[in-house]
């Protein structure tokens, strides 16, 4: 009976006709049409804090490849920025859908001149325009621009999307484009299990553990026996290869069955931009920040509001021999199957914990000791829940009290925990070194706030260390730092600290306290920037001026150029620190007095003057 169920399941979820059959002849591939193309990314791929919403088409490492309209339509939006999509075009189509072409190097001639005119009017390179309906109308296959490397692109390519009438990105690889070939099924490298309540165990241990998979007769299987007890979450690390490239692309559908019953199903074929931040709860962010891969959770974690799930669970209860089946499907209907038998062998494979002394999972403090005699704060010694003869393992329910320290193996270890902040509430926390305020939408789940202040004696910098970098935040929190040092409030701001790197955050001073907003509870410091940016001429020619502009601390806030007192548009590529002139008319010879002003985020200004 279960075999029939699985067969029907395949018919309904995997083998059936595409829901996008009606679009297969409507669109044309926008670049190098009729020829084989290769992709650097697909829809559903997990990026930093979102799912990728289109395809990235490779351009052989070159800019300037012609880009064509995918269907009849008109340009309804033009956006140019130094980050993000860079130079991007948006098209509206008669069937109610939209297409997006991003990281372009330049636009079709009429669009290009229109944009330049508006940039001169606003005296700004960054601009967003909404042309009149049909002002720039193109037939399917007509030239609209040229592929490039603008914005936050890490290399030349075309980012291409098709969105439905509600501006939701669709899985356009199901539209039947012959230019992209994919005969390879997804690869499933690892599976992970995580305990979701205090009594759950994985090979007798609490925590999260990863296991390698091997492919045996077209099915991925575990290499070691596994014993699960209690409520357990299942996660997988998988990706989709494609013909002719080595990129690890996204997987569009994932389904999990337990003993033949569907307990999880996701479909990333129709994403919602307003839900994208929830991707931080879709994959195991904490494990990723600790050096692991981006594991896809096959359960719904607290705070996750993504709408890509048609079936989900809050963890599966295991207590007997059970079979897990996981099916992953790419956009070309290539299928991979994973089969895991649970509790089928009494052999317990010993696990290694990845933490040195303690870790926090959910609302539980999990720690270990060699010698026993463990105490949490001033409470009585607690008993281990498990011992293998060499190491004792302990659990502490944080709801019973927030531990400030643990006495382990003759040493007192500070946890630096200062407060537990619940989600869905407007709440503030105050102490001598800082204040922080949370809105009802700041948190996905309870955050056990950990903090300590240190002084970098070498650099004489105050370090405000929020030790919650493994906790993703849904939206901004407000933090006020209360330093002991006295700063030049006109030139000093908050910076995040990542190793040797310092990232500008800004902030507003009130007396000797500075307030800023952030979505990361990491280490911050306060630095003073009184050094202006640098300007270096890279090349000057009658029709083009090229400069490298840099600021070593707070970063570039603005720049402007003038010829004989009149605005001269300069295009800015931030990742290469380059700006270059874009005359209003291409045949104009640049002559006269040039003035270039560059201002950093602390309002330090540098001027460059030259007679052309």
Short mmCIF file of N, CA and C in Angstrom, two decimals, residues 123-212:
data_model
loop_
_atom_site.label_atom_id
_atom_site.label_comp_id
_atom_site.label_asym_id
_atom_site.label_seq_id
_atom_site.Cartn_x
_atom_site.Cartn_y
_atom_site.Cartn_z
N UNK A 123 21.44 65.55 -10.81
CA UNK A 123 22.85 65.61 -10.42
C UNK A 123 23.22 64.43 -9.54
N UNK A 124 22.90 63.24 -10.02
CA UNK A 124 23.15 62.02 -9.26
C UNK A 124 23.30 60.83 -10.21
N UNK A 125 24.31 59.98 -9.94
CA UNK A 125 24.45 58.74 -10.70
C UNK A 125 23.38 57.74 -10.26
N UNK A 126 23.20 57.57 -8.95
CA UNK A 126 22.16 56.67 -8.44
C UNK A 126 20.80 57.30 -8.69
N UNK A 127 19.90 56.53 -9.29
CA UNK A 127 18.61 57.11 -9.68
C UNK A 127 17.60 55.99 -9.88
N UNK A 128 16.33 56.31 -9.68
CA UNK A 128 15.25 55.38 -9.97
C UNK A 128 14.20 56.11 -10.79
N UNK A 129 13.85 55.53 -11.94
CA UNK A 129 12.94 56.19 -12.89
C UNK A 129 11.78 55.26 -13.24
N UNK A 130 10.63 55.87 -13.54
CA UNK A 130 9.45 55.13 -13.94
C UNK A 130 8.91 55.75 -15.23
N UNK A 131 9.43 55.31 -16.38
CA UNK A 131 9.00 55.90 -17.66
C UNK A 131 7.50 55.74 -17.88
N UNK A 132 6.97 56.60 -18.73
CA UNK A 132 5.55 56.50 -19.07
C UNK A 132 5.28 55.18 -19.80
N UNK A 133 4.04 54.71 -19.68
CA UNK A 133 3.69 53.46 -20.33
C UNK A 133 3.94 53.55 -21.83
N UNK A 134 4.62 52.55 -22.34
CA UNK A 134 4.95 52.42 -23.77
C UNK A 134 5.95 53.46 -24.27
N UNK A 135 6.54 54.24 -23.36
CA UNK A 135 7.58 55.19 -23.79
C UNK A 135 8.77 54.44 -24.39
N UNK A 136 9.09 53.30 -23.78
CA UNK A 136 10.15 52.45 -24.32
C UNK A 136 9.56 51.05 -24.51
N UNK A 137 8.94 50.87 -25.68
CA UNK A 137 8.28 49.60 -26.00
C UNK A 137 9.18 48.77 -26.90
N UNK A 138 9.29 47.48 -26.59
CA UNK A 138 10.15 46.60 -27.37
C UNK A 138 9.39 45.34 -27.73
N UNK A 139 9.68 44.86 -28.92
CA UNK A 139 9.15 43.58 -29.33
C UNK A 139 10.06 42.48 -28.80
N UNK A 140 9.52 41.32 -28.68
CA UNK A 140 10.28 40.15 -28.23
C UNK A 140 11.52 39.97 -29.10
N UNK A 141 12.69 39.89 -28.45
CA UNK A 141 13.93 39.68 -29.18
C UNK A 141 14.66 40.94 -29.58
N UNK A 142 14.10 42.12 -29.28
CA UNK A 142 14.79 43.37 -29.62
C UNK A 142 15.80 43.72 -28.53
N UNK A 143 16.87 44.39 -28.94
CA UNK A 143 17.94 44.76 -28.03
C UNK A 143 17.47 45.79 -26.99
N UNK A 144 17.78 45.52 -25.70
CA UNK A 144 17.42 46.47 -24.64
C UNK A 144 18.64 46.92 -23.83
N UNK A 145 19.76 46.20 -23.93
CA UNK A 145 20.94 46.60 -23.16
C UNK A 145 22.09 45.64 -23.36
N UNK A 146 23.08 45.78 -22.51
CA UNK A 146 24.30 44.98 -22.61
C UNK A 146 24.69 44.47 -21.23
N UNK A 147 25.05 43.19 -21.14
CA UNK A 147 25.39 42.57 -19.86
C UNK A 147 26.66 43.19 -19.29
N UNK A 148 26.71 43.20 -17.95
CA UNK A 148 27.86 43.84 -17.32
C UNK A 148 28.22 43.23 -15.98
N UNK A 149 28.78 44.08 -15.13
CA UNK A 149 29.28 43.64 -13.82
C UNK A 149 29.01 44.74 -12.79
N UNK A 150 27.87 45.43 -12.91
CA UNK A 150 27.58 46.57 -12.04
C UNK A 150 26.92 46.12 -10.74
N UNK A 151 26.90 47.02 -9.76
CA UNK A 151 26.30 46.71 -8.47
C UNK A 151 27.15 45.77 -7.65
N UNK A 152 26.50 44.87 -6.93
CA UNK A 152 27.22 43.94 -6.07
C UNK A 152 27.60 42.66 -6.78
N UNK A 153 27.51 42.64 -8.07
CA UNK A 153 27.92 41.48 -8.86
C UNK A 153 29.38 41.15 -8.58
N UNK A 154 29.69 39.87 -8.46
CA UNK A 154 31.07 39.45 -8.21
C UNK A 154 31.80 39.06 -9.49
N UNK A 155 31.16 39.25 -10.62
CA UNK A 155 31.77 38.95 -11.91
C UNK A 155 30.76 39.20 -13.01
N UNK A 156 31.20 39.37 -14.26
CA UNK A 156 30.28 39.65 -15.36
C UNK A 156 29.23 38.55 -15.55
N UNK A 157 27.99 38.93 -15.60
CA UNK A 157 26.89 38.00 -15.89
C UNK A 157 25.60 38.80 -16.03
N UNK A 158 24.56 38.13 -16.46
CA UNK A 158 23.22 38.72 -16.49
C UNK A 158 22.37 38.05 -15.44
N UNK A 159 21.82 38.85 -14.53
CA UNK A 159 20.81 38.34 -13.60
C UNK A 159 19.45 38.57 -14.25
N UNK A 160 18.68 37.51 -14.42
CA UNK A 160 17.42 37.57 -15.16
C UNK A 160 16.30 36.94 -14.33
N UNK A 161 15.19 37.67 -14.24
CA UNK A 161 14.02 37.18 -13.52
C UNK A 161 12.78 37.32 -14.39
N UNK A 162 11.80 36.48 -14.12
CA UNK A 162 10.43 36.69 -14.60
C UNK A 162 9.52 36.61 -13.38
N UNK A 163 8.70 37.64 -13.18
CA UNK A 163 7.81 37.71 -12.03
C UNK A 163 6.36 37.64 -12.49
N UNK A 164 5.51 37.11 -11.63
CA UNK A 164 4.09 37.03 -11.98
C UNK A 164 3.42 38.37 -11.74
N UNK A 165 2.11 38.41 -11.87
CA UNK A 165 1.37 39.68 -11.78
C UNK A 165 1.45 40.30 -10.39
N UNK A 166 1.82 39.49 -9.38
CA UNK A 166 1.98 40.00 -8.02
C UNK A 166 3.44 40.25 -7.67
N UNK A 167 4.31 40.32 -8.69
CA UNK A 167 5.73 40.59 -8.52
C UNK A 167 6.44 39.47 -7.74
N UNK A 168 5.94 38.25 -7.86
CA UNK A 168 6.61 37.11 -7.23
C UNK A 168 7.49 36.42 -8.26
N UNK A 169 8.78 36.23 -7.96
CA UNK A 169 9.68 35.58 -8.92
C UNK A 169 9.25 34.14 -9.19
N UNK A 170 9.19 33.77 -10.48
CA UNK A 170 8.80 32.43 -10.88
C UNK A 170 10.02 31.61 -11.28
N UNK A 171 9.86 30.31 -11.27
CA UNK A 171 10.92 29.42 -11.70
C UNK A 171 10.93 29.37 -13.23
N UNK A 172 11.63 30.30 -13.84
CA UNK A 172 11.61 30.45 -15.29
C UNK A 172 12.30 29.30 -16.02
N UNK A 173 13.06 28.47 -15.30
CA UNK A 173 13.68 27.32 -15.96
C UNK A 173 12.65 26.26 -16.33
N UNK A 174 11.43 26.40 -15.84
CA UNK A 174 10.37 25.48 -16.23
C UNK A 174 9.65 25.95 -17.50
N UNK A 175 10.15 27.04 -18.10
CA UNK A 175 9.48 27.58 -19.28
C UNK A 175 9.95 26.93 -20.56
N UNK A 176 10.85 25.95 -20.48
CA UNK A 176 11.26 25.21 -21.66
C UNK A 176 12.37 25.85 -22.47
N UNK A 177 13.19 26.72 -21.88
CA UNK A 177 14.30 27.31 -22.62
C UNK A 177 15.30 26.21 -23.02
N UNK A 178 15.59 26.13 -24.32
CA UNK A 178 16.51 25.12 -24.82
C UNK A 178 17.97 25.54 -24.65
N UNK A 179 18.19 26.79 -24.27
CA UNK A 179 19.56 27.30 -24.16
C UNK A 179 20.30 26.77 -22.92
N UNK A 180 19.57 26.21 -21.97
CA UNK A 180 20.18 25.69 -20.74
C UNK A 180 19.89 24.20 -20.66
N UNK A 181 20.94 23.41 -20.45
CA UNK A 181 20.81 21.97 -20.35
C UNK A 181 21.11 21.51 -18.93
N UNK A 182 20.29 20.61 -18.44
CA UNK A 182 20.51 20.06 -17.11
C UNK A 182 19.97 18.63 -17.09
N UNK A 183 20.89 17.67 -17.17
CA UNK A 183 20.50 16.26 -17.10
C UNK A 183 20.98 15.61 -15.82
N UNK A 184 21.49 16.44 -14.89
CA UNK A 184 22.08 15.91 -13.66
C UNK A 184 21.13 16.09 -12.48
N UNK A 185 20.91 15.06 -11.70
CA UNK A 185 20.03 15.18 -10.54
C UNK A 185 20.74 15.90 -9.40
N UNK A 186 19.99 16.40 -8.43
CA UNK A 186 20.60 17.04 -7.26
C UNK A 186 21.53 16.09 -6.51
N UNK A 187 22.49 16.67 -5.82
CA UNK A 187 23.42 15.92 -4.99
C UNK A 187 23.09 16.19 -3.52
N UNK A 188 22.99 15.14 -2.75
CA UNK A 188 22.70 15.26 -1.32
C UNK A 188 23.94 14.77 -0.57
N UNK A 189 24.67 15.69 0.04
CA UNK A 189 25.95 15.35 0.65
C UNK A 189 25.82 14.88 2.10
N UNK A 190 24.98 15.56 2.87
CA UNK A 190 24.91 15.28 4.30
C UNK A 190 23.48 15.38 4.81
N UNK A 191 23.25 14.72 5.91
CA UNK A 191 22.01 14.88 6.67
C UNK A 191 22.40 15.25 8.09
N UNK A 192 21.59 16.07 8.73
CA UNK A 192 21.83 16.45 10.12
C UNK A 192 20.55 16.21 10.93
N UNK A 193 20.74 15.87 12.18
CA UNK A 193 19.62 15.70 13.10
C UNK A 193 19.87 16.62 14.30
N UNK A 194 18.80 17.24 14.79
CA UNK A 194 18.91 18.14 15.93
C UNK A 194 17.80 17.82 16.93
N UNK A 195 18.16 17.79 18.21
CA UNK A 195 17.17 17.53 19.26
C UNK A 195 16.33 18.78 19.48
N UNK A 196 15.02 18.61 19.53
CA UNK A 196 14.10 19.74 19.64
C UNK A 196 13.36 19.79 20.98
N UNK A 197 13.66 18.86 21.88
CA UNK A 197 13.18 19.00 23.25
C UNK A 197 14.20 18.36 24.19
N UNK A 198 14.04 18.57 25.48
CA UNK A 198 15.05 18.19 26.45
C UNK A 198 15.26 16.68 26.51
N UNK A 199 14.24 15.89 26.17
CA UNK A 199 14.34 14.44 26.29
C UNK A 199 14.76 13.75 24.99
N UNK A 200 14.94 14.52 23.93
CA UNK A 200 15.34 13.93 22.66
C UNK A 200 16.82 13.57 22.68
N UNK A 201 17.18 12.51 21.94
CA UNK A 201 18.56 12.07 21.89
C UNK A 201 18.92 11.57 20.48
N UNK A 202 20.18 11.78 20.14
CA UNK A 202 20.75 11.28 18.89
C UNK A 202 21.95 10.43 19.29
N UNK A 203 21.85 9.12 19.09
CA UNK A 203 22.89 8.20 19.59
C UNK A 203 23.22 8.51 21.04
N UNK A 204 22.15 8.73 21.81
CA UNK A 204 22.17 8.96 23.25
C UNK A 204 22.63 10.36 23.67
N UNK A 205 22.94 11.24 22.71
CA UNK A 205 23.39 12.59 23.05
C UNK A 205 22.36 13.63 22.65
N UNK A 206 22.35 14.71 23.39
CA UNK A 206 21.59 15.91 23.04
C UNK A 206 22.42 16.72 22.05
N UNK A 207 21.76 17.56 21.21
CA UNK A 207 22.52 18.46 20.34
C UNK A 207 22.19 18.28 18.87
N UNK A 208 23.10 18.76 18.02
CA UNK A 208 22.95 18.66 16.57
C UNK A 208 24.18 17.96 15.99
N UNK A 209 23.91 16.99 15.11
CA UNK A 209 25.00 16.18 14.58
C UNK A 209 24.79 15.94 13.08
N UNK A 210 25.89 16.00 12.34
CA UNK A 210 25.86 15.83 10.89
C UNK A 210 26.42 14.46 10.52
N UNK A 211 25.86 13.89 9.44
CA UNK A 211 26.27 12.57 8.98
C UNK A 211 26.45 12.59 7.46
N UNK A 212 27.51 11.92 7.01
CA UNK A 212 27.76 11.81 5.57
C UNK A 212 26.80 10.83 4.93
#
